[in-house]
Amino acid sequence: MTLSLSLSLCGLLAIVRCNDLRRWSQIKLIAILLAGFVPGLSVAAGYVPSQSEVIVLKSIMDDDIDNFLQGRQTYAGNVLNVAVITVTADEIARAYRKGRSIGNRQFSRKYVLLSGVVASRREDESGSLMVMFDAANGFQIHAQLEPIAAARARLLEDGGKVTLGCLLSKAVKGDVHFVNCTFGGDLGKMVWTKLRTYLSDFYAGERAANITIPTLAINIALYAQVLPLDSGCPDDKEKCDAAFAAVRSFDEDPQLLAGVIRRFQDAGLDLRDFEKLHKRELAKVKPLEESVR
């Protein structure tokens, strides 16, 4: 079946708007998912992304990992349904002041991007490095570092700000303990490793592990086609942001999207999930052959 598509980006924008990002980030983060020519990602067969797509991925991936590092909401985590909550030490203290069960319910079974000011550091009885955050209401937040992050954590200075990605362990008498902590940027790299695996499989012709990946892969190909050669991506962040923000709606050129779909189909990619997700939009557009008559 040959498809010609005019995909509305409203659904994708809704995903990133929920992350409270600035407008240029909303636009840029739509074009986030791409496989090929990136460390840790390989495509054995199927669709081979263009160099322009590679440039788009590089700039966006760096931005999103920086969001992890800064303790902001992240697009990759949202798309992959990786439960991440972004809070400060004071916000954790306020939650537990309402009751331990309330705090546990809010922070259990998910990664917590914990941002705060370092009060002190010490080793516990097992030799693991602990970072302590002072918090409101007399609470103290303890973060136990993973061994791989300990050496870097020892360089932290008391009074300095840091964001750590952790899992909740327990809360006892005004102390809240987190474990398996690593730096926020490292958590972002871990999530992106999983994302790149999903993308690699999709571009090799396998059915996508996540229903959003085909849609987003199509959009990354679209943005890669319309960004100017002098976009500045990925090295000039300010210029690159402006280039993404200047992109007009793809609804104005449905055949651009038709061409992307045809390339994907010719490469043997599995678009079943895309067809289900965007059935209504697909029905609005003429087949490619009709549009050129």
mmCIF file of C-alpha atoms in Angstrom:
data_model
loop_
_atom_site.group_PDB
_atom_site.id
_atom_site.type_symbol
_atom_site.label_atom_id
_atom_site.label_comp_id
_atom_site.label_asym_id
_atom_site.label_seq_id
_atom_site.Cartn_x
_atom_site.Cartn_y
_atom_site.Cartn_z
ATOM 1 C CA MET A 1 0.000 0.000 0.000
ATOM 2 C CA THR A 2 1.337 3.442 -0.963
ATOM 3 C CA LEU A 3 0.645 6.180 1.539
ATOM 4 C CA SER A 4 0.648 9.929 1.167
ATOM 5 C CA LEU A 5 0.415 11.736 4.448
ATOM 6 C CA SER A 6 -0.342 15.121 5.899
ATOM 7 C CA LEU A 7 0.498 14.584 9.541
ATOM 8 C CA SER A 8 -0.732 17.134 12.040
ATOM 9 C CA LEU A 9 1.901 17.771 14.715
ATOM 10 C CA CYS A 10 -0.650 18.672 17.390
ATOM 11 C CA GLY A 11 -0.347 15.326 19.121
ATOM 12 C CA LEU A 12 3.426 15.488 19.198
ATOM 13 C CA LEU A 13 3.411 19.061 20.431
ATOM 14 C CA ALA A 14 1.083 18.029 23.233
ATOM 15 C CA ILE A 15 3.677 15.526 24.392
ATOM 16 C CA VAL A 16 6.358 18.144 24.786
ATOM 17 C CA ARG A 17 4.074 20.920 26.019
ATOM 18 C CA CYS A 18 3.343 18.824 29.083
ATOM 19 C CA ASN A 19 7.048 19.127 29.870
ATOM 20 C CA ASP A 20 6.725 22.925 30.221
ATOM 21 C CA LEU A 21 9.422 23.668 27.671
ATOM 22 C CA ARG A 22 10.018 26.897 25.819
ATOM 23 C CA ARG A 23 8.547 27.164 22.312
ATOM 24 C CA TRP A 24 11.788 26.467 20.473
ATOM 25 C CA SER A 25 12.338 23.407 22.646
ATOM 26 C CA GLN A 26 8.813 22.205 21.868
ATOM 27 C CA ILE A 27 9.544 22.449 18.163
ATOM 28 C CA LYS A 28 13.033 21.000 18.371
ATOM 29 C CA LEU A 29 12.096 18.077 20.560
ATOM 30 C CA ILE A 30 9.602 16.812 18.004
ATOM 31 C CA ALA A 31 12.572 16.083 15.798
ATOM 32 C CA ILE A 32 14.361 14.004 18.375
ATOM 33 C CA LEU A 33 14.271 10.395 17.331
ATOM 34 C CA LEU A 34 16.654 9.137 14.701
ATOM 35 C CA ALA A 35 18.922 6.161 14.207
ATOM 36 C CA GLY A 36 22.299 6.013 12.534
ATOM 37 C CA PHE A 37 25.846 7.339 12.789
ATOM 38 C CA VAL A 38 25.567 8.050 16.502
ATOM 39 C CA PRO A 39 27.830 6.375 19.094
ATOM 40 C CA GLY A 40 26.065 3.341 20.496
ATOM 41 C CA LEU A 41 23.611 3.057 17.630
ATOM 42 C CA SER A 42 23.889 0.958 14.503
ATOM 43 C CA VAL A 43 21.476 -0.080 11.790
ATOM 44 C CA ALA A 44 22.187 -3.486 10.264
ATOM 45 C CA ALA A 45 19.744 -3.140 7.387
ATOM 46 C CA GLY A 46 16.696 -1.196 6.280
ATOM 47 C CA TYR A 47 16.563 2.579 6.343
ATOM 48 C CA VAL A 48 19.834 4.512 6.522
ATOM 49 C CA PRO A 49 19.290 8.060 7.842
ATOM 50 C CA SER A 50 20.793 10.974 5.975
ATOM 51 C CA GLN A 51 23.587 13.105 7.339
ATOM 52 C CA SER A 52 21.035 15.885 7.898
ATOM 53 C CA GLU A 53 19.055 13.568 10.157
ATOM 54 C CA VAL A 54 22.239 12.747 12.031
ATOM 55 C CA ILE A 55 22.828 16.452 12.639
ATOM 56 C CA VAL A 56 19.292 16.874 13.962
ATOM 57 C CA LEU A 57 19.716 13.995 16.390
ATOM 58 C CA LYS A 58 23.055 15.227 17.687
ATOM 59 C CA SER A 59 21.765 18.652 18.566
ATOM 60 C CA ILE A 60 18.535 17.404 20.137
ATOM 61 C CA MET A 61 20.058 14.563 22.085
ATOM 62 C CA ASP A 62 22.576 16.930 23.645
ATOM 63 C CA ASP A 63 19.754 19.290 24.636
ATOM 64 C CA ASP A 64 17.707 16.525 26.192
ATOM 65 C CA ILE A 65 20.590 15.058 28.180
ATOM 66 C CA ASP A 66 21.254 18.569 29.447
ATOM 67 C CA ASN A 67 17.643 18.643 30.667
ATOM 68 C CA PHE A 68 18.418 15.571 32.773
ATOM 69 C CA LEU A 69 21.571 17.244 34.047
ATOM 70 C CA GLN A 70 19.714 20.432 35.003
ATOM 71 C CA GLY A 71 16.806 18.611 36.639
ATOM 72 C CA ARG A 72 14.250 19.618 34.000
ATOM 73 C CA GLN A 73 11.538 17.484 32.449
ATOM 74 C CA THR A 74 12.834 15.425 29.539
ATOM 75 C CA TYR A 75 11.398 14.349 26.233
ATOM 76 C CA ALA A 76 13.147 10.998 25.886
ATOM 77 C CA GLY A 77 12.013 9.925 29.333
ATOM 78 C CA ASN A 78 8.450 10.900 28.496
ATOM 79 C CA VAL A 79 8.346 9.104 25.154
ATOM 80 C CA LEU A 80 9.760 5.895 26.628
ATOM 81 C CA ASN A 81 7.441 6.065 29.632
ATOM 82 C CA VAL A 82 10.448 6.171 31.943
ATOM 83 C CA ALA A 83 8.913 7.478 35.131
ATOM 84 C CA VAL A 84 10.963 10.511 36.123
ATOM 85 C CA ILE A 85 9.888 13.115 38.642
ATOM 86 C CA THR A 86 11.824 16.357 38.962
ATOM 87 C CA VAL A 87 11.924 17.866 42.432
ATOM 88 C CA THR A 88 14.063 19.873 44.804
ATOM 89 C CA ALA A 89 15.131 18.750 48.249
ATOM 90 C CA ASP A 90 12.671 21.246 49.755
ATOM 91 C CA GLU A 91 9.799 19.800 47.702
ATOM 92 C CA ILE A 92 10.621 16.319 48.977
ATOM 93 C CA ALA A 93 10.623 17.598 52.541
ATOM 94 C CA ARG A 94 7.249 19.291 52.080
ATOM 95 C CA ALA A 95 5.755 16.082 50.684
ATOM 96 C CA TYR A 96 6.949 14.006 53.634
ATOM 97 C CA ARG A 97 5.806 16.600 56.117
ATOM 98 C CA LYS A 98 2.261 15.727 54.985
ATOM 99 C CA GLY A 99 2.920 12.098 55.893
ATOM 100 C CA ARG A 100 5.292 9.269 55.063
ATOM 101 C CA SER A 101 2.697 7.401 53.012
ATOM 102 C CA ILE A 102 2.061 10.528 50.923
ATOM 103 C CA GLY A 103 5.765 11.005 50.250
ATOM 104 C CA ASN A 104 6.350 7.345 49.483
ATOM 105 C CA ARG A 105 3.454 7.301 47.051
ATOM 106 C CA GLN A 106 4.847 10.323 45.217
ATOM 107 C CA PHE A 107 8.462 9.183 44.922
ATOM 108 C CA SER A 108 8.418 5.367 44.942
ATOM 109 C CA ARG A 109 9.052 3.160 41.904
ATOM 110 C CA LYS A 110 10.394 5.913 39.671
ATOM 111 C CA TYR A 111 13.581 7.811 39.052
ATOM 112 C CA VAL A 112 13.764 11.044 41.002
ATOM 113 C CA LEU A 113 15.779 13.896 39.512
ATOM 114 C CA LEU A 114 16.748 15.454 42.818
ATOM 115 C CA SER A 115 18.146 18.985 42.711
ATOM 116 C CA GLY A 116 19.516 20.823 45.696
ATOM 117 C CA VAL A 117 22.422 22.390 47.543
ATOM 118 C CA VAL A 118 25.024 19.999 48.932
ATOM 119 C CA ALA A 119 25.155 20.203 52.728
ATOM 120 C CA SER A 120 27.892 17.604 53.231
ATOM 121 C CA ARG A 121 29.362 14.343 52.010
ATOM 122 C CA ARG A 122 30.428 11.247 53.918
ATOM 123 C CA GLU A 123 30.925 7.519 53.558
ATOM 124 C CA ASP A 124 28.437 5.181 55.211
ATOM 125 C CA GLU A 125 29.325 1.981 57.062
ATOM 126 C CA SER A 126 29.565 0.062 53.790
ATOM 127 C CA GLY A 127 31.982 2.571 52.295
ATOM 128 C CA SER A 128 29.432 4.036 49.890
ATOM 129 C CA LEU A 129 29.566 7.783 49.372
ATOM 130 C CA MET A 130 26.560 9.722 50.648
ATOM 131 C CA VAL A 131 25.603 13.247 49.621
ATOM 132 C CA MET A 132 23.383 15.106 52.080
ATOM 133 C CA PHE A 133 20.998 17.888 51.143
ATOM 134 C CA ASP A 134 19.610 20.243 53.746
ATOM 135 C CA ALA A 135 15.901 20.784 53.263
ATOM 136 C CA ALA A 136 13.035 22.758 54.748
ATOM 137 C CA ASN A 137 11.175 21.740 57.892
ATOM 138 C CA GLY A 138 14.202 20.084 59.483
ATOM 139 C CA PHE A 139 14.373 17.246 56.971
ATOM 140 C CA GLN A 140 17.625 15.914 55.619
ATOM 141 C CA ILE A 141 17.850 14.179 52.272
ATOM 142 C CA HIS A 142 20.465 11.417 51.881
ATOM 143 C CA ALA A 143 21.606 10.305 48.419
ATOM 144 C CA GLN A 144 23.780 7.192 48.164
ATOM 145 C CA LEU A 145 25.950 7.302 45.050
ATOM 146 C CA GLU A 146 26.569 4.404 42.715
ATOM 147 C CA PRO A 147 30.260 3.391 42.805
ATOM 148 C CA ILE A 148 30.759 4.591 39.223
ATOM 149 C CA ALA A 149 29.633 8.104 40.249
ATOM 150 C CA ALA A 150 31.442 8.255 43.596
ATOM 151 C CA ALA A 151 34.768 9.630 42.357
ATOM 152 C CA ARG A 152 33.062 12.530 40.627
ATOM 153 C CA ALA A 153 30.795 13.146 43.612
ATOM 154 C CA ARG A 154 33.820 13.516 45.884
ATOM 155 C CA LEU A 155 34.703 16.624 43.893
ATOM 156 C CA LEU A 156 31.429 18.319 44.836
ATOM 157 C CA GLU A 157 31.758 21.274 47.155
ATOM 158 C CA ASP A 158 29.563 21.960 50.142
ATOM 159 C CA GLY A 159 27.154 24.709 49.164
ATOM 160 C CA GLY A 160 27.265 23.766 45.494
ATOM 161 C CA LYS A 161 24.192 22.793 43.468
ATOM 162 C CA VAL A 162 23.802 19.379 41.894
ATOM 163 C CA THR A 163 21.131 17.212 40.273
ATOM 164 C CA LEU A 164 21.187 13.471 40.937
ATOM 165 C CA GLY A 165 19.004 10.738 39.464
ATOM 166 C CA CYS A 166 18.041 8.351 42.282
ATOM 167 C CA LEU A 167 15.575 5.746 43.505
ATOM 168 C CA LEU A 168 13.760 6.096 46.819
ATOM 169 C CA SER A 169 14.906 3.723 49.567
ATOM 170 C CA LYS A 170 13.174 4.742 52.798
ATOM 171 C CA ALA A 171 12.029 7.646 54.940
ATOM 172 C CA VAL A 172 12.568 7.553 58.706
ATOM 173 C CA LYS A 173 12.016 10.325 61.276
ATOM 174 C CA GLY A 174 12.756 13.331 59.130
ATOM 175 C CA ASP A 175 15.402 11.659 56.991
ATOM 176 C CA VAL A 176 14.668 10.583 53.430
ATOM 177 C CA HIS A 177 17.084 8.108 51.866
ATOM 178 C CA PHE A 178 17.685 7.654 48.142
ATOM 179 C CA VAL A 179 19.908 4.976 46.590
ATOM 180 C CA ASN A 180 21.435 4.019 43.229
ATOM 181 C CA CYS A 181 22.140 7.686 42.593
ATOM 182 C CA THR A 182 24.029 8.949 39.594
ATOM 183 C CA PHE A 183 24.461 12.367 38.055
ATOM 184 C CA GLY A 184 21.443 13.607 36.126
ATOM 185 C CA GLY A 185 23.278 13.722 32.815
ATOM 186 C CA ASP A 186 24.366 10.105 33.236
ATOM 187 C CA LEU A 187 20.756 9.095 33.836
ATOM 188 C CA GLY A 188 19.892 10.874 30.593
ATOM 189 C CA LYS A 189 22.550 8.911 28.723
ATOM 190 C CA MET A 190 21.151 5.672 30.144
ATOM 191 C CA VAL A 191 17.644 6.523 28.927
ATOM 192 C CA TRP A 192 18.994 7.503 25.516
ATOM 193 C CA THR A 193 20.831 4.186 25.253
ATOM 194 C CA LYS A 194 17.485 2.426 25.547
ATOM 195 C CA LEU A 195 15.919 4.823 23.066
ATOM 196 C CA ARG A 196 18.673 4.277 20.517
ATOM 197 C CA THR A 197 18.185 0.520 20.802
ATOM 198 C CA TYR A 198 14.480 0.895 20.007
ATOM 199 C CA LEU A 199 15.273 3.144 17.063
ATOM 200 C CA SER A 200 17.947 0.855 15.718
ATOM 201 C CA ASP A 201 15.491 -2.040 15.716
ATOM 202 C CA PHE A 202 12.810 0.047 13.998
ATOM 203 C CA TYR A 203 15.151 1.279 11.282
ATOM 204 C CA ALA A 204 16.287 -2.309 10.726
ATOM 205 C CA GLY A 205 12.702 -3.241 9.844
ATOM 206 C CA GLU A 206 11.402 -4.564 13.159
ATOM 207 C CA ARG A 207 8.087 -3.502 14.627
ATOM 208 C CA ALA A 208 8.649 -0.556 16.950
ATOM 209 C CA ALA A 209 8.872 -1.372 20.648
ATOM 210 C CA ASN A 210 7.104 1.915 21.377
ATOM 211 C CA ILE A 211 4.116 3.136 19.364
ATOM 212 C CA THR A 212 5.408 6.714 19.132
ATOM 213 C CA ILE A 213 8.714 5.838 17.493
ATOM 214 C CA PRO A 214 7.493 5.503 13.866
ATOM 215 C CA THR A 215 5.650 8.834 14.085
ATOM 216 C CA LEU A 216 8.614 10.597 15.580
ATOM 217 C CA ALA A 217 11.044 9.005 13.149
ATOM 218 C CA ILE A 218 8.939 10.359 10.293
ATOM 219 C CA ASN A 219 8.992 13.826 11.800
ATOM 220 C CA ILE A 220 12.737 13.781 12.295
ATOM 221 C CA ALA A 221 13.102 13.022 8.590
ATOM 222 C CA LEU A 222 10.798 15.931 7.763
ATOM 223 C CA TYR A 223 12.716 18.441 9.848
ATOM 224 C CA ALA A 224 15.994 17.224 8.423
ATOM 225 C CA GLN A 225 14.725 18.053 4.917
ATOM 226 C CA VAL A 226 13.639 21.615 5.654
ATOM 227 C CA LEU A 227 16.398 22.880 7.929
ATOM 228 C CA PRO A 228 18.752 25.192 5.989
ATOM 229 C CA LEU A 229 22.346 24.157 5.382
ATOM 230 C CA ASP A 230 23.501 27.075 7.520
ATOM 231 C CA SER A 231 21.255 26.112 10.459
ATOM 232 C CA GLY A 232 24.235 26.059 12.790
ATOM 233 C CA CYS A 233 23.250 22.630 14.090
ATOM 234 C CA PRO A 234 24.555 21.043 16.156
ATOM 235 C CA ASP A 235 27.416 23.288 17.259
ATOM 236 C CA ASP A 236 25.802 26.743 17.314
ATOM 237 C CA LYS A 237 22.957 26.142 19.745
ATOM 238 C CA GLU A 238 21.367 29.584 19.495
ATOM 239 C CA LYS A 239 21.358 29.600 15.697
ATOM 240 C CA CYS A 240 20.128 26.004 15.584
ATOM 241 C CA ASP A 241 17.245 26.803 17.947
ATOM 242 C CA ALA A 242 16.199 29.688 15.712
ATOM 243 C CA ALA A 243 16.304 27.464 12.624
ATOM 244 C CA PHE A 244 13.940 24.941 14.197
ATOM 245 C CA ALA A 245 11.598 27.665 15.389
ATOM 246 C CA ALA A 246 11.360 29.054 11.840
ATOM 247 C CA VAL A 247 10.061 25.795 10.342
ATOM 248 C CA ARG A 248 6.488 26.155 9.083
ATOM 249 C CA SER A 249 3.737 23.580 9.463
ATOM 250 C CA PHE A 250 4.172 20.462 7.354
ATOM 251 C CA ASP A 251 0.425 20.533 6.681
ATOM 252 C CA GLU A 252 1.227 23.118 4.004
ATOM 253 C CA ASP A 253 3.250 20.576 2.006
ATOM 254 C CA PRO A 254 1.657 17.119 2.350
ATOM 255 C CA GLN A 255 3.788 15.651 -0.424
ATOM 256 C CA LEU A 256 6.922 16.273 1.618
ATOM 257 C CA LEU A 257 5.549 13.821 4.129
ATOM 258 C CA ALA A 258 4.451 11.484 1.346
ATOM 259 C CA GLY A 259 8.042 11.292 0.162
ATOM 260 C CA VAL A 260 9.294 10.389 3.619
ATOM 261 C CA ILE A 261 6.728 7.625 3.959
ATOM 262 C CA ARG A 262 7.650 6.240 0.543
ATOM 263 C CA ARG A 263 11.339 6.098 1.522
ATOM 264 C CA PHE A 264 10.458 4.267 4.710
ATOM 265 C CA GLN A 265 8.243 1.823 2.849
ATOM 266 C CA ASP A 266 10.885 1.206 0.188
ATOM 267 C CA ALA A 267 13.319 0.402 3.004
ATOM 268 C CA GLY A 268 10.880 -2.178 4.381
ATOM 269 C CA LEU A 269 10.084 -0.406 7.652
ATOM 270 C CA ASP A 270 7.110 -1.561 9.702
ATOM 271 C CA LEU A 271 4.592 1.312 9.788
ATOM 272 C CA ARG A 272 1.604 -0.570 11.207
ATOM 273 C CA ASP A 273 1.603 1.380 14.447
ATOM 274 C CA PHE A 274 1.887 4.667 12.602
ATOM 275 C CA GLU A 275 -1.108 3.772 10.446
ATOM 276 C CA LYS A 276 -3.189 2.919 13.517
ATOM 277 C CA LEU A 277 -2.155 6.045 15.381
ATOM 278 C CA HIS A 278 -2.852 8.416 12.473
ATOM 279 C CA LYS A 279 -5.641 6.665 10.604
ATOM 280 C CA ARG A 280 -7.821 9.777 10.506
ATOM 281 C CA GLU A 281 -5.038 11.981 9.138
ATOM 282 C CA LEU A 282 -4.083 9.422 6.502
ATOM 283 C CA ALA A 283 -7.608 9.435 5.101
ATOM 284 C CA LYS A 284 -7.397 13.164 4.314
ATOM 285 C CA VAL A 285 -4.582 13.022 1.788
ATOM 286 C CA LYS A 286 -4.430 11.937 -1.835
ATOM 287 C CA PRO A 287 -2.145 9.066 -2.818
ATOM 288 C CA LEU A 288 1.187 10.269 -4.140
ATOM 289 C CA GLU A 289 0.419 9.124 -7.692
ATOM 290 C CA GLU A 290 -2.810 11.181 -7.803
ATOM 291 C CA SER A 291 -1.082 14.325 -6.583
ATOM 292 C CA VAL A 292 1.322 14.405 -9.526
ATOM 293 C CA ARG A 293 -1.231 13.898 -12.294
#
